[in-house]
Amino acid sequence: VEDSRKAGIQPPALEIDMRRRNTEPRRRYIDREELLKLCAVSSPKWSAVWRLLFFTGLRVGELMALRWDDWRRDQHAPSLTVSRALCETDRGCILQSPKSGRSRVIPLCREAELALQDLLKAVRGSRGLPGPEDTPKEHLCFPGKTVPFTRSPVVRIALTAACRRAHLEPFGPHCLRHSFASALAKNGVNLQAVCELLGHANISTTQVYSHLSPDGIRQGVNSLDNPTGTPRQRPILS
């Protein structure tokens, strides 16, 4: 076209038949029923990993760097502190701060605590939590077999195999993080709270889950009808 214009010739009218791309949205989350199917065909260790990711929203790199002393075993307010993540580079694995650049504390539901208990049993058996005399590798929740850290491809390979055995559409570990966020949004949890639990640097990243909580949005709008919280009487019609 540009060459035709330079030569003073009217560019030819071209009609190009371009094939449309498939715009089907990729799978972003699974439900509890699918999680149960996944766990049913997995070893106790991997079952605990799938549940932990599903009920905490951890990134895989954060899981790899997790230590047992990050788990606050408080009877009334158990939590998990996420302060580091494993990053794989050309020079090997390095520890760095989480993706947002700051630490966060995730309150643990009962299911997440059970997953940690099962992971502890699968990794350390009857030895229980490590003590000061144990090596740094033994303090990791998810240590490697021959190296200190487990590499993230190991998790992806195990998850793909489990999906195949459970007759589920294959998905990656990040799907379990999406599942955590999606469940929170569907239950009407404030998006700012979801943002903090996921460790997003900006709430705009969390906005992708806003469409999953229409009831929460509707309830928020309806609350304007009765801001004081007291029953509003209808006017008496004469």
Short mmCIF file of C-alpha atoms in Angstrom, two decimals:
data_model
loop_
_atom_site.label_atom_id
_atom_site.label_comp_id
_atom_site.label_asym_id
_atom_site.label_seq_id
_atom_site.Cartn_x
_atom_site.Cartn_y
_atom_site.Cartn_z
CA VAL A 1 0.00 0.00 0.00
CA GLU A 2 2.78 2.43 0.93
CA ASP A 3 4.65 1.70 -2.32
CA SER A 4 1.49 2.40 -4.36
CA ARG A 5 1.06 5.78 -2.72
CA LYS A 6 4.67 6.76 -3.37
CA ALA A 7 4.19 5.92 -7.05
CA GLY A 8 1.02 8.02 -7.23
CA ILE A 9 -1.19 5.01 -7.77
CA GLN A 10 -4.38 4.38 -5.89
CA PRO A 11 -3.76 1.48 -3.49
CA PRO A 12 -5.74 -1.61 -4.47
CA ALA A 13 -8.72 -2.59 -2.36
CA LEU A 14 -7.74 -5.80 -0.64
CA GLU A 15 -10.13 -8.14 1.08
CA ILE A 16 -8.41 -10.46 3.51
CA ASP A 17 -10.23 -13.35 5.08
CA MET A 18 -8.63 -13.67 8.52
CA ARG A 19 -9.45 -16.63 10.68
CA ARG A 20 -10.89 -15.60 14.03
CA ARG A 21 -9.03 -16.65 17.10
CA ASN A 22 -10.69 -18.87 19.63
CA THR A 23 -11.78 -16.52 22.40
CA GLU A 24 -12.91 -19.22 24.82
CA PRO A 25 -11.81 -18.16 28.31
CA ARG A 26 -9.23 -20.40 29.92
CA ARG A 27 -10.23 -22.29 33.03
CA ARG A 28 -9.56 -20.14 36.08
CA TYR A 29 -10.77 -22.13 39.07
CA ILE A 30 -12.10 -25.46 40.33
CA ASP A 31 -14.72 -26.20 42.98
CA ARG A 32 -14.52 -28.38 46.09
CA GLU A 33 -15.98 -31.40 44.34
CA GLU A 34 -13.17 -31.33 41.78
CA LEU A 35 -10.63 -30.80 44.55
CA LEU A 36 -11.90 -33.94 46.28
CA LYS A 37 -11.51 -35.90 43.04
CA LEU A 38 -7.98 -34.59 42.68
CA CYS A 39 -7.04 -35.55 46.23
CA ALA A 40 -8.62 -38.99 45.94
CA VAL A 41 -6.10 -40.02 43.27
CA SER A 42 -3.07 -38.38 44.91
CA SER A 43 -0.64 -39.51 47.59
CA PRO A 44 -1.10 -38.06 51.12
CA LYS A 45 1.71 -35.57 50.47
CA TRP A 46 0.32 -34.27 47.18
CA SER A 47 -3.23 -34.28 48.50
CA ALA A 48 -2.06 -32.01 51.33
CA VAL A 49 -0.31 -29.73 48.80
CA TRP A 50 -3.42 -29.36 46.59
CA ARG A 51 -5.59 -28.54 49.62
CA LEU A 52 -3.05 -26.11 51.04
CA LEU A 53 -2.88 -24.18 47.75
CA PHE A 54 -6.68 -24.27 47.39
CA PHE A 55 -7.39 -22.97 50.92
CA THR A 56 -4.58 -20.38 51.22
CA GLY A 57 -4.03 -19.01 47.71
CA LEU A 58 -0.26 -19.46 47.94
CA ARG A 59 1.86 -19.03 44.84
CA VAL A 60 4.01 -22.07 44.03
CA GLY A 61 7.22 -20.14 44.71
CA GLU A 62 5.85 -19.16 48.13
CA LEU A 63 5.00 -22.79 48.89
CA MET A 64 8.53 -23.88 47.95
CA ALA A 65 10.06 -21.35 50.37
CA LEU A 66 7.62 -21.98 53.23
CA ARG A 67 9.11 -22.94 56.60
CA TRP A 68 7.39 -24.71 59.46
CA ASP A 69 7.97 -21.75 61.76
CA ASP A 70 5.88 -19.61 59.38
CA TRP A 71 2.89 -21.55 60.68
CA ARG A 72 1.43 -19.95 63.79
CA ARG A 73 -0.39 -22.75 65.57
CA ASP A 74 -2.70 -20.59 67.63
CA GLN A 75 -5.87 -22.30 68.82
CA HIS A 76 -7.97 -19.18 68.32
CA ALA A 77 -6.20 -17.42 65.43
CA PRO A 78 -3.98 -19.78 63.40
CA SER A 79 -2.15 -18.11 60.53
CA LEU A 80 0.57 -18.48 57.93
CA THR A 81 3.20 -15.78 57.38
CA VAL A 82 4.37 -15.46 53.78
CA SER A 83 7.65 -13.54 53.74
CA ARG A 84 9.71 -15.18 51.00
CA ALA A 85 9.40 -16.93 47.64
CA LEU A 86 11.63 -19.23 45.65
CA CYS A 87 12.65 -17.80 42.29
CA GLU A 88 14.27 -19.96 39.62
CA THR A 89 16.96 -18.26 37.53
CA ASP A 90 19.68 -19.30 35.10
CA ARG A 91 22.06 -19.34 38.04
CA GLY A 92 19.81 -21.63 40.08
CA CYS A 93 17.21 -21.09 42.81
CA ILE A 94 17.30 -17.95 44.93
CA LEU A 95 15.10 -16.72 47.78
CA GLN A 96 13.49 -13.33 47.41
CA SER A 97 10.57 -11.38 48.81
CA PRO A 98 7.05 -12.25 47.57
CA LYS A 99 5.92 -10.86 44.23
CA SER A 100 4.31 -7.79 45.81
CA GLY A 101 7.56 -6.96 47.59
CA ARG A 102 6.08 -7.28 51.07
CA SER A 103 5.12 -9.98 53.55
CA ARG A 104 1.53 -10.92 54.37
CA VAL A 105 -0.28 -12.98 56.98
CA ILE A 106 -2.96 -15.44 55.86
CA PRO A 107 -5.54 -16.48 58.49
CA LEU A 108 -6.02 -20.23 58.28
CA CYS A 109 -9.40 -21.91 58.01
CA ARG A 110 -9.82 -25.38 59.48
CA GLU A 111 -9.25 -27.07 56.10
CA ALA A 112 -5.94 -25.22 55.62
CA GLU A 113 -4.77 -26.28 59.08
CA LEU A 114 -5.64 -29.91 58.37
CA ALA A 115 -3.70 -29.69 55.11
CA LEU A 116 -0.63 -28.41 56.97
CA GLN A 117 -0.96 -31.15 59.57
CA ASP A 118 -1.18 -33.80 56.84
CA LEU A 119 1.79 -32.27 54.99
CA LEU A 120 3.82 -32.31 58.22
CA LYS A 121 3.02 -35.98 58.72
CA ALA A 122 3.83 -36.82 55.08
CA VAL A 123 7.14 -34.92 55.09
CA ARG A 124 8.44 -35.60 58.62
CA GLY A 125 6.49 -38.65 59.77
CA SER A 126 6.44 -39.08 63.53
CA ARG A 127 9.28 -36.60 64.11
CA GLY A 128 6.88 -33.66 64.30
CA LEU A 129 8.02 -30.07 63.94
CA PRO A 130 11.78 -29.50 63.50
CA GLY A 131 13.86 -28.05 66.30
CA PRO A 132 17.01 -25.91 66.60
CA GLU A 133 19.20 -28.98 66.10
CA ASP A 134 17.72 -29.74 62.67
CA THR A 135 19.29 -28.59 59.40
CA PRO A 136 17.86 -25.62 57.43
CA LYS A 137 16.51 -28.07 54.83
CA GLU A 138 14.51 -29.89 57.50
CA HIS A 139 12.80 -26.62 58.43
CA LEU A 140 11.28 -26.36 54.94
CA CYS A 141 7.66 -27.46 54.51
CA PHE A 142 8.41 -28.76 51.04
CA PRO A 143 12.08 -29.80 50.82
CA GLY A 144 13.67 -31.39 47.77
CA LYS A 145 14.99 -34.93 47.78
CA THR A 146 18.62 -34.24 46.84
CA VAL A 147 18.65 -30.43 46.96
CA PRO A 148 17.28 -28.05 49.61
CA PHE A 149 14.38 -26.76 47.52
CA THR A 150 11.81 -28.54 45.36
CA ARG A 151 11.61 -27.02 41.88
CA SER A 152 8.23 -25.76 40.68
CA PRO A 153 8.11 -28.06 37.59
CA VAL A 154 7.86 -30.99 40.02
CA VAL A 155 4.58 -29.58 41.32
CA ARG A 156 3.21 -28.97 37.81
CA ILE A 157 4.11 -32.48 36.64
CA ALA A 158 2.48 -34.06 39.71
CA LEU A 159 -0.67 -31.94 39.25
CA THR A 160 -0.97 -32.77 35.56
CA ALA A 161 -0.68 -36.48 36.34
CA ALA A 162 -3.30 -36.19 39.10
CA CYS A 163 -5.70 -34.38 36.74
CA ARG A 164 -5.30 -37.18 34.23
CA ARG A 165 -6.05 -39.86 36.84
CA ALA A 166 -9.05 -37.90 38.13
CA HIS A 167 -10.38 -37.39 34.57
CA LEU A 168 -10.23 -33.60 34.98
CA GLU A 169 -9.26 -31.05 32.39
CA PRO A 170 -5.54 -30.38 33.03
CA PHE A 171 -4.69 -27.14 34.82
CA GLY A 172 -1.67 -25.62 36.54
CA PRO A 173 -1.00 -24.90 40.23
CA HIS A 174 -1.98 -21.25 39.75
CA CYS A 175 -5.53 -22.44 39.10
CA LEU A 176 -5.74 -23.45 42.78
CA ARG A 177 -4.79 -19.88 43.74
CA HIS A 178 -7.56 -18.61 41.46
CA SER A 179 -9.92 -21.07 43.14
CA PHE A 180 -9.13 -19.60 46.56
CA ALA A 181 -9.78 -16.05 45.34
CA SER A 182 -12.91 -17.03 43.43
CA ALA A 183 -14.42 -18.77 46.45
CA LEU A 184 -13.79 -15.69 48.60
CA ALA A 185 -15.38 -13.40 46.02
CA LYS A 186 -18.41 -15.67 45.66
CA ASN A 187 -18.86 -15.62 49.44
CA GLY A 188 -19.04 -11.83 49.39
CA VAL A 189 -15.60 -11.10 50.87
CA ASN A 190 -14.53 -7.50 50.25
CA LEU A 191 -12.16 -7.24 47.28
CA GLN A 192 -9.67 -5.23 49.33
CA ALA A 193 -9.47 -8.14 51.77
CA VAL A 194 -9.05 -10.58 48.87
CA CYS A 195 -6.27 -8.35 47.53
CA GLU A 196 -4.42 -8.51 50.86
CA LEU A 197 -4.86 -12.28 51.21
CA LEU A 198 -3.49 -12.87 47.71
CA GLY A 199 -0.61 -10.45 48.20
CA HIS A 200 -1.48 -8.34 45.16
CA ALA A 201 0.47 -5.10 44.94
CA ASN A 202 -2.53 -3.30 43.43
CA ILE A 203 -6.25 -3.95 43.84
CA SER A 204 -6.70 -3.54 40.09
CA THR A 205 -5.24 -7.05 39.76
CA THR A 206 -7.93 -8.36 42.10
CA GLN A 207 -10.73 -6.73 40.10
CA VAL A 208 -10.88 -9.79 37.80
CA TYR A 209 -12.87 -11.50 40.57
CA SER A 210 -15.43 -8.71 41.00
CA HIS A 211 -17.90 -10.32 38.58
CA LEU A 212 -18.13 -13.35 40.87
CA SER A 213 -19.71 -11.41 43.74
CA PRO A 214 -22.87 -9.77 42.34
CA ASP A 215 -24.82 -10.62 45.51
CA GLY A 216 -22.28 -8.81 47.65
CA ILE A 217 -22.46 -5.78 45.38
CA ARG A 218 -26.26 -5.86 45.44
CA GLN A 219 -26.30 -6.08 49.24
CA GLY A 220 -23.97 -3.11 49.44
CA VAL A 221 -26.23 -1.01 47.25
CA ASN A 222 -29.36 -2.12 49.11
CA SER A 223 -27.79 -1.08 52.42
CA LEU A 224 -28.19 2.55 51.32
CA ASP A 225 -31.95 2.16 51.74
CA ASN A 226 -31.52 1.65 55.46
CA PRO A 227 -28.21 3.17 56.62
CA THR A 228 -29.08 3.13 60.34
CA GLY A 229 -29.80 -0.58 60.43
CA THR A 230 -33.24 0.00 62.03
CA PRO A 231 -36.43 -1.26 60.40
CA ARG A 232 -37.97 1.35 58.16
CA GLN A 233 -41.72 1.76 58.46
CA ARG A 234 -43.78 2.27 55.36
CA PRO A 235 -45.91 5.44 55.28
CA ILE A 236 -49.54 4.90 56.21
CA LEU A 237 -51.73 5.43 53.19
CA SER A 238 -55.05 7.13 53.90
#
